[in-house]
């Protein structure tokens, strides 16, 4: 599988490109900054961007969607609960997804895992059952904040416990920001990430 993690902007953001080596179709995840560089990278690598995935609607993750769509003709994908927020920002959503939906990018399968808590319609993307793109839900050693609009510590606690901790330990974790590191695994985070080790919501809410 084609896969690239690309540092963009000035807030430690990661955008991602991934694709099918046979069909040369690609997905782009969270294009917000350095749009020309992202599109050029895909083109130079021989890939056509077919879909734009949105881990969530904050500007540092979705700010470049319209430009990428206009330049490539790619379709914008977001969770149905995030779609209204994007539309309010004048970002049209072509495909609204829900938990457990699957999108095919060539022969690569992207499974949608709804993980509300940082925002109501936040999602993680499980690519070919091996790479998990966690947006601002989970960082290396930490989790996303819950004090912004649509955030909820109870929901994030539930998402972490019911949606992420149940995944295989060898699944690779690729976060939406470089806070704490650029890459990990579910097993390593379960062992070391304080937000994954909490046994109660109260413990989770009392973390510094
Ligand atoms: Zn965010």
Short mmCIF file of C-alpha atoms and ligand atoms in Angstrom, two decimals:
data_model
loop_
_atom_site.label_atom_id
_atom_site.label_comp_id
_atom_site.label_asym_id
_atom_site.label_seq_id
_atom_site.Cartn_x
_atom_site.Cartn_y
_atom_site.Cartn_z
CA UNK A 1 0.00 0.00 0.00
CA UNK A 2 1.09 3.55 -0.78
CA UNK A 3 1.24 5.58 2.46
CA UNK A 4 2.78 8.92 3.39
CA UNK A 5 2.62 11.00 6.56
CA UNK A 6 3.34 14.65 5.71
CA UNK A 7 3.98 17.46 8.20
CA UNK A 8 2.04 20.60 7.26
CA UNK A 9 1.39 24.07 8.67
CA UNK A 10 2.76 25.50 11.89
CA UNK A 11 0.71 23.58 14.48
CA UNK A 12 2.42 20.21 14.14
CA UNK A 13 -0.35 18.90 11.90
CA UNK A 14 -0.05 15.74 9.86
CA UNK A 15 -1.82 15.20 6.57
CA UNK A 16 -1.79 11.73 5.03
CA UNK A 17 -1.78 10.27 1.54
CA UNK A 18 -2.53 6.61 0.99
CA UNK A 19 -3.49 4.58 -2.02
CA UNK A 20 -3.77 1.37 -3.98
CA UNK A 21 -0.56 0.41 -5.76
CA UNK A 22 -2.51 -1.48 -8.43
CA UNK A 23 -5.13 1.09 -9.42
CA UNK A 24 -3.10 4.19 -8.44
CA UNK A 25 -6.14 5.70 -6.71
CA UNK A 26 -5.44 7.62 -3.50
CA UNK A 27 -7.13 9.14 -0.49
CA UNK A 28 -5.95 12.30 1.23
CA UNK A 29 -6.63 12.79 4.93
CA UNK A 30 -7.01 16.18 6.64
CA UNK A 31 -5.58 18.52 4.00
CA UNK A 32 -5.54 21.95 5.65
CA UNK A 33 -2.17 23.53 4.86
CA UNK A 34 0.50 23.26 2.12
CA UNK A 35 -2.12 22.07 -0.35
CA UNK A 36 0.11 22.45 -3.41
CA UNK A 37 2.80 20.32 -1.79
CA UNK A 38 0.26 17.60 -0.94
CA UNK A 39 -1.25 17.48 -4.43
CA UNK A 40 2.20 17.58 -6.05
CA UNK A 41 3.39 14.71 -3.87
CA UNK A 42 0.49 12.52 -4.99
CA UNK A 43 0.94 13.48 -8.65
CA UNK A 44 4.70 12.94 -8.57
CA UNK A 45 4.16 9.53 -6.99
CA UNK A 46 1.76 8.62 -9.80
CA UNK A 47 -1.49 8.75 -7.80
CA UNK A 48 -4.89 10.29 -8.48
CA UNK A 49 -6.64 11.65 -5.38
CA UNK A 50 -10.18 10.25 -5.40
CA UNK A 51 -11.38 10.96 -1.87
CA UNK A 52 -10.77 13.61 0.80
CA UNK A 53 -11.24 12.17 4.30
CA UNK A 54 -12.06 14.34 7.32
CA UNK A 55 -11.08 13.08 10.77
CA UNK A 56 -13.01 16.11 12.04
CA UNK A 57 -14.05 19.57 10.96
CA UNK A 58 -11.59 21.87 12.74
CA UNK A 59 -9.90 24.31 10.35
CA UNK A 60 -6.45 22.80 10.88
CA UNK A 61 -7.80 19.51 9.50
CA UNK A 62 -10.39 20.57 6.92
CA UNK A 63 -9.23 24.03 5.83
CA UNK A 64 -7.91 22.81 2.48
CA UNK A 65 -10.76 20.52 1.47
CA UNK A 66 -12.34 22.88 -1.04
CA UNK A 67 -9.07 23.61 -2.82
CA UNK A 68 -8.20 19.93 -3.08
CA UNK A 69 -11.72 19.14 -4.36
CA UNK A 70 -11.56 21.92 -6.95
CA UNK A 71 -8.09 20.94 -8.11
CA UNK A 72 -8.57 17.17 -8.25
CA UNK A 73 -12.31 16.50 -8.49
CA UNK A 74 -12.02 14.34 -5.36
CA UNK A 75 -15.11 13.70 -3.23
CA UNK A 76 -15.22 14.99 0.37
CA UNK A 77 -16.05 12.39 3.02
CA UNK A 78 -17.10 13.18 6.61
CA UNK A 79 -19.17 11.65 9.39
CA UNK A 80 -22.81 12.67 9.17
CA UNK A 81 -22.57 14.49 12.53
CA UNK A 82 -19.61 16.54 11.27
CA UNK A 83 -21.13 17.31 7.87
CA UNK A 84 -23.36 20.15 9.13
CA UNK A 85 -20.37 21.85 10.76
CA UNK A 86 -18.42 21.62 7.50
CA UNK A 87 -21.34 22.93 5.46
CA UNK A 88 -21.57 25.93 7.82
CA UNK A 89 -17.94 26.65 6.93
CA UNK A 90 -18.91 26.46 3.25
CA UNK A 91 -17.22 23.09 2.81
CA UNK A 92 -19.57 20.77 0.90
CA UNK A 93 -19.64 17.11 1.96
CA UNK A 94 -20.22 14.64 -0.88
CA UNK A 95 -20.35 11.43 1.13
CA UNK A 96 -21.65 11.24 4.72
CA UNK A 97 -20.45 8.18 6.60
CA UNK A 98 -21.31 6.39 9.83
CA UNK A 99 -19.57 4.06 12.24
CA UNK A 100 -18.34 0.83 10.59
CA UNK A 101 -18.93 2.06 7.02
CA UNK A 102 -16.28 0.99 4.53
CA UNK A 103 -14.90 3.00 1.64
CA UNK A 104 -12.82 1.38 -1.08
CA UNK A 105 -9.86 3.29 -2.51
CA UNK A 106 -8.86 0.97 -5.31
CA UNK A 107 -8.27 -2.30 -3.47
CA UNK A 108 -7.53 -0.59 -0.17
CA UNK A 109 -10.34 -0.70 2.42
CA UNK A 110 -10.95 2.20 4.79
CA UNK A 111 -13.15 1.39 7.77
CA UNK A 112 -14.80 4.32 9.54
CA UNK A 113 -14.67 4.22 13.34
CA UNK A 114 -16.83 6.92 14.93
CA UNK A 115 -14.94 8.27 17.96
CA UNK A 116 -16.85 11.28 19.32
CA UNK A 117 -15.43 13.29 22.22
CA UNK A 118 -13.05 15.81 20.65
CA UNK A 119 -15.92 16.70 18.30
CA UNK A 120 -19.31 15.02 17.86
CA UNK A 121 -18.57 13.62 14.42
CA UNK A 122 -14.90 12.79 14.84
CA UNK A 123 -13.72 9.58 13.19
CA UNK A 124 -10.67 7.37 13.11
CA UNK A 125 -9.80 5.68 9.82
CA UNK A 126 -8.67 2.06 9.87
CA UNK A 127 -6.81 1.43 6.63
CA UNK A 128 -6.50 -2.17 5.44
CA UNK A 129 -6.98 -3.32 9.04
CA UNK A 130 -3.41 -2.20 9.85
CA UNK A 131 -3.02 1.58 10.04
CA UNK A 132 -5.26 3.71 12.27
CA UNK A 133 -5.39 7.45 11.56
CA UNK A 134 -6.65 8.95 14.79
CA UNK A 135 -7.02 12.67 14.02
CA UNK A 136 -7.36 14.56 17.31
CA UNK A 137 -8.96 11.62 19.13
CA UNK A 138 -5.67 10.01 20.17
CA UNK A 139 -2.12 11.34 20.14
CA UNK A 140 1.08 9.54 21.05
CA UNK A 141 0.91 9.63 24.86
CA UNK A 142 -2.26 11.73 25.10
CA UNK A 143 -5.75 12.32 23.74
CA UNK A 144 -7.54 15.28 22.22
CA UNK A 145 -9.06 18.10 24.25
CA UNK A 146 -12.75 17.98 25.06
CA UNK A 147 -13.44 21.62 25.96
CA UNK A 148 -14.15 22.88 22.43
CA UNK A 149 -17.59 23.02 20.75
CA UNK A 150 -19.09 19.55 20.44
CA UNK A 151 -16.51 18.05 22.80
CA UNK A 152 -17.35 15.71 25.68
CA UNK A 153 -14.99 14.00 28.10
CA UNK A 154 -17.56 11.24 28.76
CA UNK A 155 -17.85 10.53 25.04
CA UNK A 156 -14.08 10.59 24.49
CA UNK A 157 -13.59 8.22 27.43
CA UNK A 158 -16.16 5.87 25.88
CA UNK A 159 -14.61 6.15 22.41
CA UNK A 160 -11.15 5.32 23.74
CA UNK A 161 -12.39 2.37 25.76
CA UNK A 162 -15.04 0.92 23.46
CA UNK A 163 -13.62 1.74 20.02
CA UNK A 164 -9.82 1.97 20.32
CA UNK A 165 -8.71 -0.24 23.21
CA UNK A 166 -10.55 -3.17 21.64
CA UNK A 167 -8.37 -3.04 18.51
CA UNK A 168 -5.42 -5.39 17.93
CA UNK A 169 -2.22 -4.38 19.71
CA UNK A 170 -0.19 -4.41 16.49
CA UNK A 171 -2.38 -1.85 14.74
CA UNK A 172 -0.28 1.22 13.95
CA UNK A 173 -1.42 4.61 15.26
CA UNK A 174 -0.92 7.76 13.17
CA UNK A 175 -2.15 10.91 14.94
CA UNK A 176 -3.38 14.25 13.57
CA UNK A 177 -0.62 16.22 15.32
CA UNK A 178 2.99 15.49 16.23
CA UNK A 179 2.47 16.10 19.97
CA UNK A 180 4.44 13.34 21.72
CA UNK A 181 5.48 11.58 18.52
CA UNK A 182 4.53 10.79 14.96
CA UNK A 183 3.69 7.10 15.17
CA UNK A 184 2.84 4.38 17.70
CA UNK A 185 0.78 1.20 18.07
CA UNK A 186 -2.42 0.43 19.97
CA UNK A 187 -0.44 -1.94 22.22
CA UNK A 188 2.18 0.67 23.07
CA UNK A 189 -0.46 3.32 23.77
CA UNK A 190 -2.48 0.93 25.96
CA UNK A 191 0.68 0.34 28.00
CA UNK A 192 1.97 3.91 28.20
CA UNK A 193 -0.71 6.48 27.35
CA UNK A 194 -2.25 7.74 30.60
CA UNK A 195 -5.56 8.50 28.86
CA UNK A 196 -5.85 4.85 27.80
CA UNK A 197 -4.95 3.49 31.24
CA UNK A 198 -7.82 5.12 33.15
CA UNK A 199 -10.24 2.65 34.68
CA UNK A 200 -13.08 5.11 35.36
CA UNK A 201 -14.47 8.27 33.75
CA UNK A 202 -13.68 10.14 36.95
CA UNK A 203 -10.02 9.13 36.75
CA UNK A 204 -10.02 10.21 33.10
CA UNK A 205 -11.57 13.60 33.90
CA UNK A 206 -9.08 14.23 36.69
CA UNK A 207 -6.03 13.82 34.47
CA UNK A 208 -3.86 16.97 34.38
ZN1 LIG B 1 -9.24 19.33 16.44
#
